[in-house]
JSON list of C-alpha atoms in Angstrom, two decimals:
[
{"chain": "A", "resi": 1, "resn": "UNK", "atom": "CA", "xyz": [170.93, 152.83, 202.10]},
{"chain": "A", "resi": 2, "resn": "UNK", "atom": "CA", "xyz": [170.63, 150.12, 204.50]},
{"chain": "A", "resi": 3, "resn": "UNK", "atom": "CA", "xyz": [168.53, 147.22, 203.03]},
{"chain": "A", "resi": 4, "resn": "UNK", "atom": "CA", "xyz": [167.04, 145.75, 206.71]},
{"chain": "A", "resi": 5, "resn": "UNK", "atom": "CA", "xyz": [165.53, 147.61, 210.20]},
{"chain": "A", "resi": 6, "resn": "UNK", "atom": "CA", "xyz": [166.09, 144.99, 212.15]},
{"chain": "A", "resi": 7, "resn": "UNK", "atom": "CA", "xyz": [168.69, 143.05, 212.26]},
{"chain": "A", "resi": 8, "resn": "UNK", "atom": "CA", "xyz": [169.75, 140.25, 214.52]},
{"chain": "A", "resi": 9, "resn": "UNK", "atom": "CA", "xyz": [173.24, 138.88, 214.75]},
{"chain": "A", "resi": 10, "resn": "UNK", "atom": "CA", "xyz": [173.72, 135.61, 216.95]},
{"chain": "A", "resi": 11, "resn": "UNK", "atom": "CA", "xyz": [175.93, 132.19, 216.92]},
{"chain": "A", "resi": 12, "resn": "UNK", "atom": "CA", "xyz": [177.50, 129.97, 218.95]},
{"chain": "A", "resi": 13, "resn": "UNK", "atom": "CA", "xyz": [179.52, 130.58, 222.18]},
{"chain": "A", "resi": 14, "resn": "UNK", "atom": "CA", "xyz": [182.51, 132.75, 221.41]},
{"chain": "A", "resi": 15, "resn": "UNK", "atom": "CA", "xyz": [182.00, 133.43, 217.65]},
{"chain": "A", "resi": 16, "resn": "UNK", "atom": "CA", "xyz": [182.17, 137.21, 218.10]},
{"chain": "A", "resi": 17, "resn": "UNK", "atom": "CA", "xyz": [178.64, 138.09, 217.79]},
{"chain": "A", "resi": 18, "resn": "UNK", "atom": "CA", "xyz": [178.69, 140.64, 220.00]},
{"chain": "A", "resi": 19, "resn": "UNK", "atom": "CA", "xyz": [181.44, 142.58, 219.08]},
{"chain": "A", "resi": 20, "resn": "UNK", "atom": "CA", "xyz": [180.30, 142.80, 215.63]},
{"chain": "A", "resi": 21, "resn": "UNK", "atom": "CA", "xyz": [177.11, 144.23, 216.79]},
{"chain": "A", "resi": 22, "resn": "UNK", "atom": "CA", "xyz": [178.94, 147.11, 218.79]},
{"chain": "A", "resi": 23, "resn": "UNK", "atom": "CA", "xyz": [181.41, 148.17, 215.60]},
{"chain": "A", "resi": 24, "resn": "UNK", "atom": "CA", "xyz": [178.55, 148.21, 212.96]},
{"chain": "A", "resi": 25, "resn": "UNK", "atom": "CA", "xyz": [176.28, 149.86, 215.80]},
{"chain": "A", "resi": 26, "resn": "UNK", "atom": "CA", "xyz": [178.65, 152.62, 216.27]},
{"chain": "A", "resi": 27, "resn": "UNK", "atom": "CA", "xyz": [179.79, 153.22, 213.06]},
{"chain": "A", "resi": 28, "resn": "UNK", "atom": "CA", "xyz": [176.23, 153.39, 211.68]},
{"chain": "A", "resi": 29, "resn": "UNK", "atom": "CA", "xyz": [174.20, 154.97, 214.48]},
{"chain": "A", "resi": 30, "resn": "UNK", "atom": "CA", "xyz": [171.70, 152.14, 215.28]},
{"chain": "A", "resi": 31, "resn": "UNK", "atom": "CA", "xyz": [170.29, 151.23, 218.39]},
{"chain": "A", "resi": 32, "resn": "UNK", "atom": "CA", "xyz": [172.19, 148.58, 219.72]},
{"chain": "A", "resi": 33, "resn": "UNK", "atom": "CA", "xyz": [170.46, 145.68, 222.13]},
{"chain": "A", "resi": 34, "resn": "UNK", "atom": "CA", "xyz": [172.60, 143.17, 223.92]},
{"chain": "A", "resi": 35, "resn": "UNK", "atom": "CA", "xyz": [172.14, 140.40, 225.58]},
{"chain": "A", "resi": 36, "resn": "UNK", "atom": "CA", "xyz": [172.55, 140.83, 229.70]},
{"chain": "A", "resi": 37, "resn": "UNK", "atom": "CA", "xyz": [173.96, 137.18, 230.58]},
{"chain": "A", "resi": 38, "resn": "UNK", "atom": "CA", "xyz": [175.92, 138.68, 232.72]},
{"chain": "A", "resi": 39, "resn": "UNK", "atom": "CA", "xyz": [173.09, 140.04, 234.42]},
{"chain": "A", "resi": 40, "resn": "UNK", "atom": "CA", "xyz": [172.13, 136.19, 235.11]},
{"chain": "A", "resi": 41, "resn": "UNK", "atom": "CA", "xyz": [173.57, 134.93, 238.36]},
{"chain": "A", "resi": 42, "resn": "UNK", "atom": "CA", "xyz": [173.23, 130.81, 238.25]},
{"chain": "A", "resi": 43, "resn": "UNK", "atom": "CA", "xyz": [174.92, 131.05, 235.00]},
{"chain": "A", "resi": 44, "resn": "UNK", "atom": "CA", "xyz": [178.30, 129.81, 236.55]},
{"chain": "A", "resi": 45, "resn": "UNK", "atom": "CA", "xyz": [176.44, 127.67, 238.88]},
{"chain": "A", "resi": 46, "resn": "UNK", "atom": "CA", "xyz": [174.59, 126.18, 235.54]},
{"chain": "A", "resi": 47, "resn": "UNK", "atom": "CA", "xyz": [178.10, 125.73, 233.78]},
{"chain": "A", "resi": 48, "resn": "UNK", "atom": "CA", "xyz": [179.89, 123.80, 236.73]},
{"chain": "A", "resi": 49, "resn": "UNK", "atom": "CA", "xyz": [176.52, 121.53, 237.83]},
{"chain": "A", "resi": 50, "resn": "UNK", "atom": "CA", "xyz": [174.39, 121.56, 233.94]},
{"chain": "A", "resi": 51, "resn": "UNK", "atom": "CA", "xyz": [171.66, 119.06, 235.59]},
{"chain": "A", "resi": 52, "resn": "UNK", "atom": "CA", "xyz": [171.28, 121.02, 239.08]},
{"chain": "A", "resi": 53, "resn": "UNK", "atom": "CA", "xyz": [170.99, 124.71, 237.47]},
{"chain": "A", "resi": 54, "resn": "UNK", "atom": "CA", "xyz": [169.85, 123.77, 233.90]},
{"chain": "A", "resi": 55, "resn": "UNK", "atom": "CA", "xyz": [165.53, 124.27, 234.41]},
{"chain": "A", "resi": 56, "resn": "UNK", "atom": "CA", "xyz": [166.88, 127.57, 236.88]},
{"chain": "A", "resi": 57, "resn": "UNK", "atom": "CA", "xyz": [169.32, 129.23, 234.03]},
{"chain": "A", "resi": 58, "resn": "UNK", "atom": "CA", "xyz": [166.71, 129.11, 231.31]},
{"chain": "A", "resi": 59, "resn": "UNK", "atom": "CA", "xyz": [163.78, 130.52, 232.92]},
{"chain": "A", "resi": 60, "resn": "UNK", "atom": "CA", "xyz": [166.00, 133.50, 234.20]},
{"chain": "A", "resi": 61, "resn": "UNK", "atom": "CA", "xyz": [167.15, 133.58, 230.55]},
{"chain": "A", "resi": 62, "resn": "UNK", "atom": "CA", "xyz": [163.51, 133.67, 228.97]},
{"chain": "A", "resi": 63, "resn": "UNK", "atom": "CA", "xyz": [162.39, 136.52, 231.73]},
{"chain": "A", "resi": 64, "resn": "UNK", "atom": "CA", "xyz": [165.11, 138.36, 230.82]},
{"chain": "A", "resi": 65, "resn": "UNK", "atom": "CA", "xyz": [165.18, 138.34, 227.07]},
{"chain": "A", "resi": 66, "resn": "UNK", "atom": "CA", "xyz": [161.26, 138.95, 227.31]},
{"chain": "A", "resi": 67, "resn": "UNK", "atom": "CA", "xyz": [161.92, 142.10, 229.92]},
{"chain": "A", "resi": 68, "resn": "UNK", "atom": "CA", "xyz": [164.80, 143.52, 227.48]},
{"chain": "A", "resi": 69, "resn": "UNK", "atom": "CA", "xyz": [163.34, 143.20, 224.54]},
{"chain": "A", "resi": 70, "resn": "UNK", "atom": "CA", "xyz": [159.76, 144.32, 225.48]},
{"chain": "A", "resi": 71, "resn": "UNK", "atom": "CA", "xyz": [161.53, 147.32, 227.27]},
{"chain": "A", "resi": 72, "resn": "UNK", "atom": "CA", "xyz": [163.63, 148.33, 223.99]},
{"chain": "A", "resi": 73, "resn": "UNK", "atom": "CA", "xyz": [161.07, 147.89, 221.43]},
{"chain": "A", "resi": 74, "resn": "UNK", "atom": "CA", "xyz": [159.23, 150.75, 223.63]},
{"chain": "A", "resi": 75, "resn": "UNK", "atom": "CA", "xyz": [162.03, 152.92, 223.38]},
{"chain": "A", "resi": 76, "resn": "UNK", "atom": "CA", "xyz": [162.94, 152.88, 219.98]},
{"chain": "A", "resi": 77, "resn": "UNK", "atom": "CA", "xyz": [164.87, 156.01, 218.65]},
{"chain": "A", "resi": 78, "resn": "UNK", "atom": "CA", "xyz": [163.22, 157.57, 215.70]},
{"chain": "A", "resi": 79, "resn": "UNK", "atom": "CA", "xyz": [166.80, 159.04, 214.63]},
{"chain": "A", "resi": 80, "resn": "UNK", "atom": "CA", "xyz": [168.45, 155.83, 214.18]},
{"chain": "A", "resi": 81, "resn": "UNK", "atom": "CA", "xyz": [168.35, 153.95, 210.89]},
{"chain": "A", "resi": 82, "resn": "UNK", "atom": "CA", "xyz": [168.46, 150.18, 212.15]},
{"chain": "A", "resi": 83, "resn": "UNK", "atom": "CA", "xyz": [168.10, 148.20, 214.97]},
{"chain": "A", "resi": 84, "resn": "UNK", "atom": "CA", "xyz": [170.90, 145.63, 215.98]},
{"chain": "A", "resi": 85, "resn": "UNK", "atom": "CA", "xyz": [170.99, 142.77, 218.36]},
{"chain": "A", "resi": 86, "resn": "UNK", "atom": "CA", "xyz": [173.42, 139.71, 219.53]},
{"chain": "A", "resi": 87, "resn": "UNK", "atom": "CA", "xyz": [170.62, 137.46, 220.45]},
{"chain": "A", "resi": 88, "resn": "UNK", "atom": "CA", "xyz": [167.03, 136.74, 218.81]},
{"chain": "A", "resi": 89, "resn": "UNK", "atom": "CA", "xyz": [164.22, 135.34, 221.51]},
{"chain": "A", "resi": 90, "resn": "UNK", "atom": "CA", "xyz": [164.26, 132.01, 219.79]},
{"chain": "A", "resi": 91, "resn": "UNK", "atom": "CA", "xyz": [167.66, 131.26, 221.42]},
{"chain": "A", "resi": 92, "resn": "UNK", "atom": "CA", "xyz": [165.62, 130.75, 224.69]},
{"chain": "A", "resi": 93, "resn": "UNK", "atom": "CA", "xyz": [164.22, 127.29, 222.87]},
{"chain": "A", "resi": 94, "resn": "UNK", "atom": "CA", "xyz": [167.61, 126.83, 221.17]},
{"chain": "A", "resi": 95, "resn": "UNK", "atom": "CA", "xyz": [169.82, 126.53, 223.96]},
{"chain": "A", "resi": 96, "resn": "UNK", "atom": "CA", "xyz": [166.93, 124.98, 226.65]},
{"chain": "A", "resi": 97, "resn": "UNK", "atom": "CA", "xyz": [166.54, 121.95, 224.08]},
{"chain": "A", "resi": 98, "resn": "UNK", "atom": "CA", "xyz": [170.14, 120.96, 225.16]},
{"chain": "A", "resi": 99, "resn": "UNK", "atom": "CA", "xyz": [170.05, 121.66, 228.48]},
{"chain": "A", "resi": 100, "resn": "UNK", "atom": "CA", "xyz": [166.69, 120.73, 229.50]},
{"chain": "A", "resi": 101, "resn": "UNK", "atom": "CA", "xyz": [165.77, 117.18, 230.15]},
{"chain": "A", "resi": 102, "resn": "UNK", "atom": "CA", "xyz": [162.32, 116.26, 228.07]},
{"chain": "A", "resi": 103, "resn": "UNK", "atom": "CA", "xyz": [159.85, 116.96, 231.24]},
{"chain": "A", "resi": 104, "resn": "UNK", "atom": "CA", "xyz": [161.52, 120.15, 231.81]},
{"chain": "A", "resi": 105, "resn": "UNK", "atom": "CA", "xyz": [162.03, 121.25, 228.48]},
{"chain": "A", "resi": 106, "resn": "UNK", "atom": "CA", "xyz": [158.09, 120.43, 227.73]},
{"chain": "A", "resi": 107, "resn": "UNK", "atom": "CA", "xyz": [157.10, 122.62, 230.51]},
{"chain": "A", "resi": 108, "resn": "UNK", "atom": "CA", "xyz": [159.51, 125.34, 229.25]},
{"chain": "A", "resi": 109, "resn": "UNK", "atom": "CA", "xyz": [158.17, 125.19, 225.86]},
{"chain": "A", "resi": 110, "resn": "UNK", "atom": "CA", "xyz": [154.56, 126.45, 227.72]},
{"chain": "A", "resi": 111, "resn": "UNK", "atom": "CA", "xyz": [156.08, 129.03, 229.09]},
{"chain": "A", "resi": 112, "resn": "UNK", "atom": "CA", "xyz": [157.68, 129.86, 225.34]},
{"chain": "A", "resi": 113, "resn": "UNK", "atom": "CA", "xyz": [154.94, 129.74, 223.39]},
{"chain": "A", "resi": 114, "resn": "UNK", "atom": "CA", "xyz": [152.73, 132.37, 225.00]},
{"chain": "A", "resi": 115, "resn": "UNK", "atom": "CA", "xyz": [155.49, 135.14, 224.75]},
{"chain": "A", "resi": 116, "resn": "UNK", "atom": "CA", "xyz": [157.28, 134.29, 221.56]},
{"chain": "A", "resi": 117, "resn": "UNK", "atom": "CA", "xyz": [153.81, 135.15, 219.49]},
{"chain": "A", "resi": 118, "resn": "UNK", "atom": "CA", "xyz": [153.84, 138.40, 220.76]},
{"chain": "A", "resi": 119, "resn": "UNK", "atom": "CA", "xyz": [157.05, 138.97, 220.01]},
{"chain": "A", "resi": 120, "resn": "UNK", "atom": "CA", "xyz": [158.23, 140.90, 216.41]},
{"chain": "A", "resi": 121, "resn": "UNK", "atom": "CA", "xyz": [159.87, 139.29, 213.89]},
{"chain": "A", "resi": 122, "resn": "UNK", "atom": "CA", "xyz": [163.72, 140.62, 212.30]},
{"chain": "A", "resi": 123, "resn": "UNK", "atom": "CA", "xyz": [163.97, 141.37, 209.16]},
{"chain": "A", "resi": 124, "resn": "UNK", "atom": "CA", "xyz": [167.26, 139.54, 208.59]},
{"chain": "A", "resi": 125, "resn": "UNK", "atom": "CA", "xyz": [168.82, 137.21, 210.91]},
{"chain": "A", "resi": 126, "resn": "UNK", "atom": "CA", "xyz": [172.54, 136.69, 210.28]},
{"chain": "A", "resi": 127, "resn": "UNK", "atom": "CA", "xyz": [173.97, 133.85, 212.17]},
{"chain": "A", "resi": 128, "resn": "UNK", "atom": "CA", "xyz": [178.28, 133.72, 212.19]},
{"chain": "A", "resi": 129, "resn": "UNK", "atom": "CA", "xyz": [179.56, 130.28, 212.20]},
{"chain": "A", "resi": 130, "resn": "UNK", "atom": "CA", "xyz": [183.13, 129.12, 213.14]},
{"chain": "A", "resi": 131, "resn": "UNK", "atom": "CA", "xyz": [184.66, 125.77, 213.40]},
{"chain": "A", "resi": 132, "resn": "UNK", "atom": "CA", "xyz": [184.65, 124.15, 217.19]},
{"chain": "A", "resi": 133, "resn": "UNK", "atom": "CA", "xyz": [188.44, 124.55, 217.47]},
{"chain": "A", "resi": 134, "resn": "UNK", "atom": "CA", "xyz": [187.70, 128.03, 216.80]},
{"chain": "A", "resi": 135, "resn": "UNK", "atom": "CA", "xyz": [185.66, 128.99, 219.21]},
{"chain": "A", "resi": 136, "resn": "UNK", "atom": "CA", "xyz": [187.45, 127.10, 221.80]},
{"chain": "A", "resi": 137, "resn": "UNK", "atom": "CA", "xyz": [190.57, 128.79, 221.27]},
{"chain": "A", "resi": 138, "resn": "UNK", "atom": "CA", "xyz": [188.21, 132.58, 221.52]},
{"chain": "A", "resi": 139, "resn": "UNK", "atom": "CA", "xyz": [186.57, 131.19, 225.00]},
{"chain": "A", "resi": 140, "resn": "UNK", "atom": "CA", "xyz": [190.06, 130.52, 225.96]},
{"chain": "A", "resi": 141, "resn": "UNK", "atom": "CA", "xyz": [191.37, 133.73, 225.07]},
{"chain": "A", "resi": 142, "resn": "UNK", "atom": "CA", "xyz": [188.59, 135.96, 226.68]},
{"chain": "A", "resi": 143, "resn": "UNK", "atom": "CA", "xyz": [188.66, 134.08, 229.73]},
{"chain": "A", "resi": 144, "resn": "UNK", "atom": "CA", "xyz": [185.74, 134.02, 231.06]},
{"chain": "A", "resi": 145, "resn": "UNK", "atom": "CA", "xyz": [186.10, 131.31, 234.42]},
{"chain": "A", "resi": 146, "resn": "UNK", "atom": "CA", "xyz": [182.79, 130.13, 234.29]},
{"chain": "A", "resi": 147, "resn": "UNK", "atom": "CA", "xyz": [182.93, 129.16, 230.10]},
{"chain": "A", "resi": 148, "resn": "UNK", "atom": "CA", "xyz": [185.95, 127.28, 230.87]},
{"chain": "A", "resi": 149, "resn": "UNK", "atom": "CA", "xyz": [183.69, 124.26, 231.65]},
{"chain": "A", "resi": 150, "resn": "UNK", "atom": "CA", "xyz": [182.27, 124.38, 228.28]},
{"chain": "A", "resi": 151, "resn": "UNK", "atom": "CA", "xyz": [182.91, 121.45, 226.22]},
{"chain": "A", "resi": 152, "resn": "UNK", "atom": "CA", "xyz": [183.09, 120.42, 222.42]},
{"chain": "A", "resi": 153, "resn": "UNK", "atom": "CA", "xyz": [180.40, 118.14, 222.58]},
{"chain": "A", "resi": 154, "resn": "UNK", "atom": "CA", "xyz": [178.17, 121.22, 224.35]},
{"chain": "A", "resi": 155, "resn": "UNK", "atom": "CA", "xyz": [179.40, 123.48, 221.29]},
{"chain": "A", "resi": 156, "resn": "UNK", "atom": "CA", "xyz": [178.35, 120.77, 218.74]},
{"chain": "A", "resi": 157, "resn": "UNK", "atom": "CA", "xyz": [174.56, 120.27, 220.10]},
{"chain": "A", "resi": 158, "resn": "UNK", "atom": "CA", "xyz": [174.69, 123.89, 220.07]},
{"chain": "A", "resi": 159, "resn": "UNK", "atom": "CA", "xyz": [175.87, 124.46, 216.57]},
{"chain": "A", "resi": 160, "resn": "UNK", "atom": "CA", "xyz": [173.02, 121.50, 215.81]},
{"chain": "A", "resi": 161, "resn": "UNK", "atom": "CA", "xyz": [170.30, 122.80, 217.07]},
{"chain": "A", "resi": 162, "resn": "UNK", "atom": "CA", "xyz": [170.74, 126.27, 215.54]},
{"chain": "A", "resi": 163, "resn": "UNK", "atom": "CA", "xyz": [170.49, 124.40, 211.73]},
{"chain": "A", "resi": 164, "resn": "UNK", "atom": "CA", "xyz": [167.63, 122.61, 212.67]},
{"chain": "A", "resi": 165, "resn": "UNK", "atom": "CA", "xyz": [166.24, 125.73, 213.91]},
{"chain": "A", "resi": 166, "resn": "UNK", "atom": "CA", "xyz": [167.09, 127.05, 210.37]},
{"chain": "A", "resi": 167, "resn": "UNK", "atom": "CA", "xyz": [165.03, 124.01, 208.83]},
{"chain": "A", "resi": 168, "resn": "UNK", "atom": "CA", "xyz": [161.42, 124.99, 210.52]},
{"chain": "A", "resi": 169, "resn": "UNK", "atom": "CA", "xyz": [161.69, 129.03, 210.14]},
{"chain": "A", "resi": 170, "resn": "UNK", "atom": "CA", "xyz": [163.75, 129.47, 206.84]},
{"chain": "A", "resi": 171, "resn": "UNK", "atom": "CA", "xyz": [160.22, 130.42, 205.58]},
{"chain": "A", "resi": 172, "resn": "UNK", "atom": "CA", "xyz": [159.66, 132.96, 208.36]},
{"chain": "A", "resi": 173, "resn": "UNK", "atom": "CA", "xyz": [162.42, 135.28, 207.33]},
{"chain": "A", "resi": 174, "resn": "UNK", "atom": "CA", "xyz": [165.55, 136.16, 205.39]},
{"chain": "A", "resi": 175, "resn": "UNK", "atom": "CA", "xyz": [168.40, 133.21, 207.24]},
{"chain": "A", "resi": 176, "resn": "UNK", "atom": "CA", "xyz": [171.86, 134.49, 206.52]},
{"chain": "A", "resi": 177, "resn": "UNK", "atom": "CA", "xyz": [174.53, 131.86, 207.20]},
{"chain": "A", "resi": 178, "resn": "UNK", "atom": "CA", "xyz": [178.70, 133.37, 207.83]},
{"chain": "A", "resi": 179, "resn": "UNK", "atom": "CA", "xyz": [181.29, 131.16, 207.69]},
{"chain": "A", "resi": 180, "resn": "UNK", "atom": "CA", "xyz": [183.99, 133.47, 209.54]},
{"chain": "A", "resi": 181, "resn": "UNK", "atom": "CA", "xyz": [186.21, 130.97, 210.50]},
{"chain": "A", "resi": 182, "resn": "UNK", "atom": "CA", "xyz": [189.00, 132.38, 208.77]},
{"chain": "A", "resi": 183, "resn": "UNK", "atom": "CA", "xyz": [188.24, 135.71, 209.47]},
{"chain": "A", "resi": 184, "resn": "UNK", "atom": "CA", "xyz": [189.60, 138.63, 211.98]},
{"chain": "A", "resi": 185, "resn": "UNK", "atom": "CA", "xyz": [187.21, 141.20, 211.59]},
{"chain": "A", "resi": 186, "resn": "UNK", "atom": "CA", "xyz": [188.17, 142.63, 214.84]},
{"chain": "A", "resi": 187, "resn": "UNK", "atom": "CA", "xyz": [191.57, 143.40, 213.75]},
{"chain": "A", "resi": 188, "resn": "UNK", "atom": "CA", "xyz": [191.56, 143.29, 209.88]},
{"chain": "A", "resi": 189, "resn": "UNK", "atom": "CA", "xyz": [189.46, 146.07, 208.27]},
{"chain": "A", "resi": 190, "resn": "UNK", "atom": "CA", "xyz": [188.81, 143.95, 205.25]},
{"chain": "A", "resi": 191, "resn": "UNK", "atom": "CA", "xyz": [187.21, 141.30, 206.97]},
{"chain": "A", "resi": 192, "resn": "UNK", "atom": "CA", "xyz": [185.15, 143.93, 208.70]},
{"chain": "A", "resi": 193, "resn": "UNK", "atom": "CA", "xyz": [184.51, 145.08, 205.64]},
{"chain": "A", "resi": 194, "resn": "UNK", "atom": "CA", "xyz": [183.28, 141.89, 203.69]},
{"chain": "A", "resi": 195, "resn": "UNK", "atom": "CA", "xyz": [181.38, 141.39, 206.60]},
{"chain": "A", "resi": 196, "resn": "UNK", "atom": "CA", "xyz": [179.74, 144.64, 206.90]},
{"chain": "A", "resi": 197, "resn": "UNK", "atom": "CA", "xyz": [178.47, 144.83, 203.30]},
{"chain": "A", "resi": 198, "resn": "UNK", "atom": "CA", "xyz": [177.28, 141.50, 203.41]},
{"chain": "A", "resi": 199, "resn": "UNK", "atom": "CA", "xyz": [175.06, 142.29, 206.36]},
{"chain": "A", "resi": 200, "resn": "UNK", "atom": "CA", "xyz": [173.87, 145.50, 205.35]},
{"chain": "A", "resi": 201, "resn": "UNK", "atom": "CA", "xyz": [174.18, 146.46, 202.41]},
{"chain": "A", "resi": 202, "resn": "UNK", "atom": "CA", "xyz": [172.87, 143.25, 200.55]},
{"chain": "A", "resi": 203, "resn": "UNK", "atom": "CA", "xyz": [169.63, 141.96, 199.42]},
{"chain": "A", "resi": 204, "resn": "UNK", "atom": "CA", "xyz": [168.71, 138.17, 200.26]},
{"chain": "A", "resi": 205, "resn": "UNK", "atom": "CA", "xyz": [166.05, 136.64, 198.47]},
{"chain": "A", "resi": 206, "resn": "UNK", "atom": "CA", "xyz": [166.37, 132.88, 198.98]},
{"chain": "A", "resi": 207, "resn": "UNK", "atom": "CA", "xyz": [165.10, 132.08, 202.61]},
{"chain": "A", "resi": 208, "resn": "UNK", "atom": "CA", "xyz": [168.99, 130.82, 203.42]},
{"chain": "A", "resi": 209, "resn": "UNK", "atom": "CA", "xyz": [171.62, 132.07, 202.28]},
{"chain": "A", "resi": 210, "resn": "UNK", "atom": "CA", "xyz": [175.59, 130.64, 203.16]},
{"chain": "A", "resi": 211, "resn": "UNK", "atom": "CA", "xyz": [179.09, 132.68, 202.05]},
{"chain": "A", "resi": 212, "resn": "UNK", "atom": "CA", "xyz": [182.10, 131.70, 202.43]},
{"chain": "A", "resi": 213, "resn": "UNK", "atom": "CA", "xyz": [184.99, 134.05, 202.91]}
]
């Protein structure tokens, strides 16, 4: 028996989020929402010129997300037991706090606050954490050409603003914090597996929770 509906998976550029969405999708027959950033087309613009595109990427972000979201929700399939996603719609504030400048961001924010309301909450939100060197060496390997401009500062304001994210909503629901950075749990069953039970087959009462493995 699964122990959460809806579950949201997310964490910094590169961790693996969404692969681990597709393999516990499939294997458990849940309805499986992804992100569409490829779908988003100043995203490479936004990665070579950051102050040019930055106000531009967000906003196609937050439509998107909203459109997605709104659009799945609708269609939900009685027949599956869960719902998993790679991205929650608080990312949109996340990532715009370190790419917006304060004028922008503050208009942004508006924009925000009147969907995000409306929107439902998940039941558990898992968030997979890896060391910067990490996740360099996985953008590296997937080559993607436009994430080749990301940096390690750009990781480490990411990484930041997701705990302080944790700090104003660990009351709002079950936070659960994965340290995978020694883990390959897209070629080691066992790490799939450690992983797997921990996200759905376990019981969090504390509003954050961190393991180790």
């Amino acid at each position: 028996m699964f122990c959460y509906k809806n579950i949201i998976i997310e964490g910094n550029i590169g961790v693996g989020k969404t692969t681990l969405c597709k393999r516990l999708a499939k294997k458990h027959n849940a309805i499986l929402l992804l992100e569409s950033f490829a779908d988003n087309p100043f995203l490479p613009q936004f990665y070579k010129e950051p102050d040019k595109y930055a106000f531009t990427v967000e906003m196609a972000f937050l439509a998107d997300r909203y459109t997605q979201l709104k659009r799945k929700i609708q269609e939900q399939d009685l027949f599956s037991d869960f719902i998993i996603s790679d991205y929650y719609y608080m990312k949109s504030l996340i990532f715009a706090k370190q790419t917006l400048n304060d004028t922008e961001f503050q208009l942004y924010r508006q924009f925000f606050n009147i969907i995000y309301n409306a929107m439902p909450k998940p039941d558990l939100y898992v968030y997979l954490h890896a060391d910067v060197a990490r996740l360099m060496q996985n953008i590296k390997s997937r080559g993607r050409k436009y994430e080749q401009h990301i940096t390690e500062k750009y990781l480490l304001d990411i990484q930041h603003s997701y705990f302080e994210f944790f700090k104003e909503h660990r009351d709002s629901f079950p936070i659960l914090i994965l340290d995978i950075t020694s883990l390959d749990f897209v070629t080691n069953e066992a790490d799939f597996a450690h992983l797997e039970d921990a996200i759905l087959f376990s019981k969090y009462s504390e509003p954050i929770t961190r393991l180790f493995f």
